[in-house]
Coordinates of C-alpha atoms in Angstrom, one line a residue:
M1 CA 80.5 95.9 359.3
N2 CA 78.5 93.6 357.0
S3 CA 79.8 90.1 357.6
K4 CA 79.1 88.9 354.1
H5 CA 81.6 91.2 352.6
Q6 CA 85.3 90.5 352.4
Y7 CA 87.8 93.3 352.9
V8 CA 91.3 94.2 351.8
E9 CA 93.7 95.4 354.5
L10 CA 95.5 98.7 353.8
S11 CA 99.0 99.4 355.0
D12 CA 97.7 101.7 357.8
G13 CA 95.6 99.0 359.3
H14 CA 92.2 100.1 357.9
F15 CA 90.2 97.9 355.6
I16 CA 88.6 98.6 352.2
P17 CA 85.8 96.6 350.5
P18 CA 87.2 95.0 347.3
L19 CA 84.3 96.2 345.1
G20 CA 83.3 99.8 345.0
F21 CA 80.5 101.9 343.4
G22 CA 81.8 104.7 341.2
T23 CA 79.7 108.0 341.0
Y24 CA 81.4 109.9 338.1
K25 CA 78.8 110.9 335.6
L26 CA 78.7 112.6 332.2
Q27 CA 77.4 116.2 332.0
E28 CA 74.1 115.1 330.3
V29 CA 73.2 112.8 333.2
P30 CA 71.0 114.6 335.9
N31 CA 72.6 114.8 339.3
S32 CA 69.4 113.3 340.8
N33 CA 70.3 110.1 338.9
V34 CA 73.4 109.8 341.1
T35 CA 71.4 110.0 344.3
E36 CA 69.0 107.3 343.2
A37 CA 71.8 105.0 341.8
T38 CA 73.8 105.4 345.0
K39 CA 70.7 104.4 347.1
I40 CA 70.2 101.4 344.9
A41 CA 73.9 100.4 345.2
I42 CA 73.8 100.5 349.0
E43 CA 70.5 98.5 349.1
A44 CA 72.1 96.0 346.8
G45 CA 75.1 95.6 349.1
F46 CA 77.8 98.0 348.0
R47 CA 79.6 99.5 351.0
H48 CA 82.4 101.2 349.2
I49 CA 81.4 104.5 347.5
D50 CA 83.9 106.4 345.3
C51 CA 83.5 110.0 344.5
A52 CA 85.6 113.2 344.1
Y53 CA 85.4 117.0 344.5
V54 CA 85.6 117.5 340.7
Y55 CA 82.6 115.2 340.0
Q56 CA 80.4 117.9 341.6
V57 CA 77.9 115.3 342.9
E58 CA 79.1 114.9 346.5
E59 CA 76.0 116.7 347.8
E60 CA 73.8 114.1 346.0
V61 CA 76.0 111.2 347.1
G62 CA 76.0 112.4 350.7
L63 CA 72.2 112.7 350.6
A64 CA 71.9 109.1 349.3
I65 CA 74.2 107.7 352.0
R66 CA 72.5 109.7 354.8
S67 CA 69.1 108.5 353.7
K68 CA 70.2 104.9 353.9
I69 CA 71.6 105.6 357.3
A70 CA 68.4 107.2 358.4
D71 CA 66.2 104.2 357.3
G72 CA 68.5 101.7 359.1
T73 CA 70.0 100.1 356.0
V74 CA 73.6 101.0 357.1
K75 CA 75.5 102.9 359.7
R76 CA 78.1 105.5 358.8
E77 CA 80.9 103.1 359.9
D78 CA 79.6 100.5 357.4
I79 CA 80.3 102.9 354.5
F80 CA 83.8 103.3 353.1
Y81 CA 83.8 106.6 351.3
T82 CA 86.5 108.0 349.0
S83 CA 87.0 111.6 347.9
K84 CA 89.8 113.2 346.0
L85 CA 91.8 116.4 346.0
W86 CA 91.3 118.4 342.8
S87 CA 94.2 119.8 340.8
T88 CA 93.3 123.5 341.5
F89 CA 93.9 122.9 345.2
H90 CA 97.5 121.7 345.0
Q91 CA 99.0 124.5 347.0
P92 CA 99.7 122.9 350.4
E93 CA 97.7 125.5 352.3
L94 CA 94.6 124.6 350.1
V95 CA 94.6 120.8 350.5
Q96 CA 92.6 120.8 353.7
T97 CA 90.3 123.4 352.3
C98 CA 89.3 121.2 349.4
L99 CA 88.6 118.3 351.8
E100 CA 86.6 120.5 354.1
R101 CA 84.4 121.6 351.2
S102 CA 83.8 118.0 350.3
L103 CA 82.9 117.2 353.9
E104 CA 80.5 120.1 354.0
K105 CA 78.7 118.9 350.9
L106 CA 78.5 115.4 352.3
C107 CA 77.5 116.4 355.8
F108 CA 80.2 114.0 357.0
D109 CA 82.9 114.5 359.8
Y110 CA 85.5 112.4 357.9
V111 CA 86.2 110.5 354.7
D112 CA 87.6 107.0 354.8
L113 CA 90.0 107.6 352.0
Y114 CA 91.4 110.8 350.5
L115 CA 93.4 110.7 347.3
I116 CA 95.4 113.2 345.2
H117 CA 93.3 112.9 342.1
F118 CA 95.9 113.7 339.5
P119 CA 99.7 114.4 339.6
V120 CA 99.0 117.4 337.5
T121 CA 98.5 120.9 338.9
M122 CA 96.3 123.6 337.4
K123 CA 96.0 127.3 338.2
T124 CA 94.6 128.0 341.6
G125 CA 91.1 129.4 341.7
E126 CA 87.4 128.6 341.7
E127 CA 87.3 127.4 338.1
L128 CA 87.6 123.7 338.0
F129 CA 89.2 123.8 334.6
P130 CA 91.0 127.1 334.2
A131 CA 91.7 127.9 330.6
D132 CA 93.1 130.8 328.6
E133 CA 91.3 132.7 325.8
N134 CA 92.3 129.9 323.4
G135 CA 90.7 127.2 325.5
K136 CA 94.0 125.7 326.6
I137 CA 94.4 124.5 330.2
I138 CA 96.4 126.8 332.4
Y139 CA 98.8 124.6 334.3
D140 CA 100.8 125.4 337.3
S141 CA 103.7 123.8 339.2
A142 CA 103.6 122.2 342.6
D143 CA 105.8 120.0 344.7
L144 CA 104.1 116.5 345.0
C145 CA 106.0 115.9 348.3
A146 CA 104.7 119.2 349.8
I147 CA 101.2 118.2 348.7
W148 CA 101.7 114.9 350.4
E149 CA 102.7 116.5 353.6
A150 CA 99.5 118.5 353.6
M151 CA 97.6 115.2 353.0
E152 CA 99.3 113.7 356.0
K153 CA 98.0 116.7 358.1
C154 CA 94.5 115.9 357.0
K155 CA 94.9 112.4 358.3
D156 CA 96.4 113.8 361.6
A157 CA 93.4 116.1 361.9
G158 CA 91.0 113.1 361.7
L159 CA 89.4 114.4 358.4
A160 CA 90.6 111.4 356.5
K161 CA 91.2 107.9 357.9
S162 CA 93.5 106.9 355.1
I163 CA 95.3 108.8 352.3
G164 CA 96.5 107.7 348.9
V165 CA 97.0 108.8 345.3
S166 CA 95.3 108.4 341.9
N167 CA 96.7 108.2 338.4
F168 CA 100.3 108.1 339.6
N169 CA 103.0 106.2 337.8
R170 CA 106.0 104.4 339.4
R171 CA 108.3 107.4 339.3
Q172 CA 105.7 109.6 341.0
L173 CA 105.0 107.0 343.6
E174 CA 108.8 106.7 344.3
M175 CA 109.0 110.4 344.8
I176 CA 106.7 110.2 347.8
L177 CA 108.0 106.9 349.1
K178 CA 111.5 108.3 349.2
K179 CA 110.5 111.6 350.7
P180 CA 112.6 112.5 353.7
G181 CA 110.4 112.5 356.8
L182 CA 107.6 110.5 355.3
R183 CA 105.1 109.7 358.0
Y184 CA 102.4 107.9 356.1
K185 CA 102.9 106.2 352.7
P186 CA 100.1 106.1 350.2
V187 CA 97.8 103.2 351.0
C188 CA 96.6 102.9 347.4
N189 CA 96.9 104.1 343.8
Q190 CA 93.7 104.4 341.8
V191 CA 94.3 104.0 338.1
E192 CA 92.5 103.0 334.9
C193 CA 92.8 99.2 334.7
H194 CA 91.0 96.7 332.6
V195 CA 91.6 93.5 330.6
Y196 CA 93.0 95.5 327.7
H197 CA 95.2 97.6 330.0
N198 CA 96.0 95.3 332.9
Q199 CA 98.7 97.5 334.6
R200 CA 100.8 94.4 335.2
K201 CA 104.1 96.2 335.9
L202 CA 102.5 98.9 338.0
L203 CA 100.5 96.3 340.0
D204 CA 103.7 94.3 340.7
F205 CA 105.5 97.5 341.9
C206 CA 102.6 98.5 344.1
K207 CA 102.3 95.1 345.7
S208 CA 106.1 95.2 346.4
K209 CA 105.5 98.4 348.4
G210 CA 102.4 97.4 350.2
I211 CA 100.2 99.7 348.1
V212 CA 96.8 98.5 347.0
L213 CA 95.9 99.1 343.3
V214 CA 92.3 100.3 342.8
A215 CA 90.9 100.0 339.3
Y216 CA 88.5 102.3 337.6
G217 CA 87.3 101.7 334.1
A218 CA 87.4 98.0 334.9
L219 CA 84.8 97.2 332.2
G220 CA 86.6 99.2 329.5
T221 CA 87.8 102.7 329.0
Q222 CA 85.6 105.6 328.0
R223 CA 86.0 105.7 324.2
C224 CA 86.8 109.3 323.7
Q225 CA 88.1 110.0 320.1
E226 CA 91.3 111.6 321.2
C227 CA 92.4 108.5 323.1
V228 CA 90.9 105.4 321.6
D229 CA 90.8 104.1 318.0
P230 CA 87.1 103.9 317.0
S231 CA 87.9 100.6 315.4
A232 CA 89.3 99.1 318.6
P233 CA 87.3 96.2 320.0
F234 CA 84.8 96.6 322.8
L235 CA 86.1 94.9 325.9
L236 CA 82.8 93.2 326.8
D237 CA 82.6 91.8 323.3
D238 CA 85.9 90.0 323.6
P239 CA 85.6 86.3 322.6
V240 CA 87.8 85.1 325.5
L241 CA 85.5 86.8 328.0
G242 CA 82.5 85.6 326.1
A243 CA 83.7 82.0 326.2
L244 CA 84.4 82.1 329.9
A245 CA 81.1 83.8 330.6
K246 CA 79.2 81.0 328.7
K247 CA 81.2 78.3 330.5
H248 CA 80.6 79.7 334.0
K249 CA 77.0 81.0 333.2
R250 CA 78.0 84.5 334.1
S251 CA 78.0 87.8 332.1
P252 CA 81.2 89.0 330.5
A253 CA 81.2 91.9 332.9
L254 CA 81.3 89.6 336.0
I255 CA 84.1 87.6 334.4
A256 CA 86.1 90.8 333.8
L257 CA 85.5 92.0 337.4
R258 CA 86.3 88.7 338.9
Y259 CA 89.6 88.6 337.0
H260 CA 90.7 91.8 338.8
L261 CA 89.6 90.7 342.2
Q262 CA 91.6 87.5 341.8
R263 CA 94.7 89.6 341.0
G264 CA 94.3 91.4 344.4
I265 CA 92.9 94.6 342.9
V266 CA 90.2 96.6 344.4
V267 CA 87.6 97.3 341.6
L268 CA 85.3 100.2 341.0
V269 CA 82.2 99.8 338.9
K270 CA 79.8 102.5 337.7
S271 CA 76.3 102.2 336.4
F272 CA 73.0 104.0 336.7
N273 CA 71.0 100.9 335.6
E274 CA 69.4 99.1 338.5
K275 CA 69.7 95.7 337.0
R276 CA 73.4 96.1 336.2
I277 CA 74.1 97.5 339.7
K278 CA 72.5 94.5 341.3
E279 CA 74.4 92.2 338.9
N280 CA 77.8 93.8 339.5
I281 CA 77.6 93.3 343.3
Q282 CA 77.3 89.6 342.8
C283 CA 81.0 89.5 341.8
S284 CA 82.0 90.1 345.4
L285 CA 79.2 88.1 347.0
D286 CA 79.4 85.1 344.7
Q287 CA 81.0 82.1 346.5
N288 CA 80.7 79.8 343.5
P289 CA 84.1 78.2 343.1
H290 CA 83.5 77.8 339.4
T291 CA 83.8 81.6 338.9
A292 CA 87.4 81.3 340.2
F293 CA 89.5 80.9 337.0
G294 CA 92.6 79.2 338.2
S295 CA 94.8 78.6 335.1
K296 CA 92.2 80.2 332.9
K297 CA 93.3 83.6 334.2
S298 CA 96.3 83.3 332.0
S299 CA 94.1 83.3 328.9
I300 CA 92.7 86.7 330.1
D301 CA 96.2 87.9 330.7
A302 CA 97.0 87.0 327.1
V303 CA 94.1 89.2 326.0
G304 CA 95.7 92.1 327.8
R305 CA 99.1 91.5 326.2
T306 CA 97.5 91.5 322.8
F307 CA 95.4 94.6 323.0
G308 CA 97.0 96.5 326.0
L309 CA 98.2 100.1 325.8
K310 CA 101.8 100.7 325.2
L311 CA 102.2 102.8 328.3
E312 CA 101.6 99.9 330.6
N313 CA 103.6 101.2 333.5
V314 CA 101.9 104.6 333.5
G315 CA 98.9 105.3 335.7
I316 CA 97.3 107.6 333.0
S317 CA 98.9 109.4 330.1
M318 CA 99.1 113.1 329.8
Q319 CA 97.2 112.8 326.5
R320 CA 94.3 111.3 328.3
I321 CA 94.3 113.8 331.1
K322 CA 94.4 116.7 328.6
S323 CA 91.6 115.1 326.6
F324 CA 89.4 114.8 329.7
L325 CA 90.1 118.4 330.6
R326 CA 89.4 119.7 327.1
R327 CA 86.0 117.9 327.1
E328 CA 85.1 119.4 330.5
I329 CA 86.0 122.9 329.5
S330 CA 84.0 122.7 326.3
T331 CA 81.0 121.5 328.2
A332 CA 81.3 124.2 330.8
R333 CA 81.5 126.9 328.2
E334 CA 78.4 125.6 326.4
E335 CA 76.5 125.6 329.6
C336 CA 77.6 129.1 330.4
A337 CA 76.5 130.3 327.0
E338 CA 73.1 128.7 327.5
K339 CA 72.7 130.5 330.8
N340 CA 74.1 133.8 329.6
P341 CA 73.1 134.4 326.0
C342 CA 74.5 137.4 324.2

């Protein structure tokens, strides 16, 4: 492994890089951009790559990683790769199928981390976002504990080195932790977490159980109209972050990222801009002690208390999940109409 990187130990003995590169993209962004951005990220020093079955870019991400292995930049064991189980594969007998599909697209033998993407089940089938004639999501029921048992089997089979969850709240985590016959507990919980939504209570709970919190949206949430007041402030324009950035001669983005790292959180950052990708990795490589906030971290905590969401102890709200699904269904139907005009 690259000696200049620090790692966070997971409860199963494996190690995860504290800063990861996210690969989710909006529909209007070409898939080829993901390949190039992932290559740039690896060249810049990222060794933790986060993706998911539902992102539909695992083939492109796998191509990027394999190309960097082929040119000698990294070895496979240098890369910590995360994928996620999608909600239409929640029937226990389909959990490994979803993972195997991801592995086939990646041309990998294993993933380093496999997560249950959402604690929400949708109708089984090939449609990623099954909907009825009125455009409403078709949900289904599934036992989270049974899903977790299937995840454990994936680990036993050597298809995933570590297993965890995403977007789980405390109650859902406790369901798994208290499951009779539990063999492997979740090593992490990946949730939206940023200065305005700092997940303090959920972080404290996860730490008490030896579960690493992984933050996505660390530089601010996607500002979809259904979830965010258009008049709400932009995180990177926050005056507290701006003042700290000016003092330490860093960008507000690096200040926000460093804040999470100092809280013991693994952070994911996403960008298709080469300059920003190279800037973001400096957060984990920068050894300048002046970027360590010390008591100044409390001033950032105060920002979170002022503007944080009300559902602080929830991984992600049902409203936000449904909003995400509605947008994806709408986009899929528009693309289908373009390809199959009446």
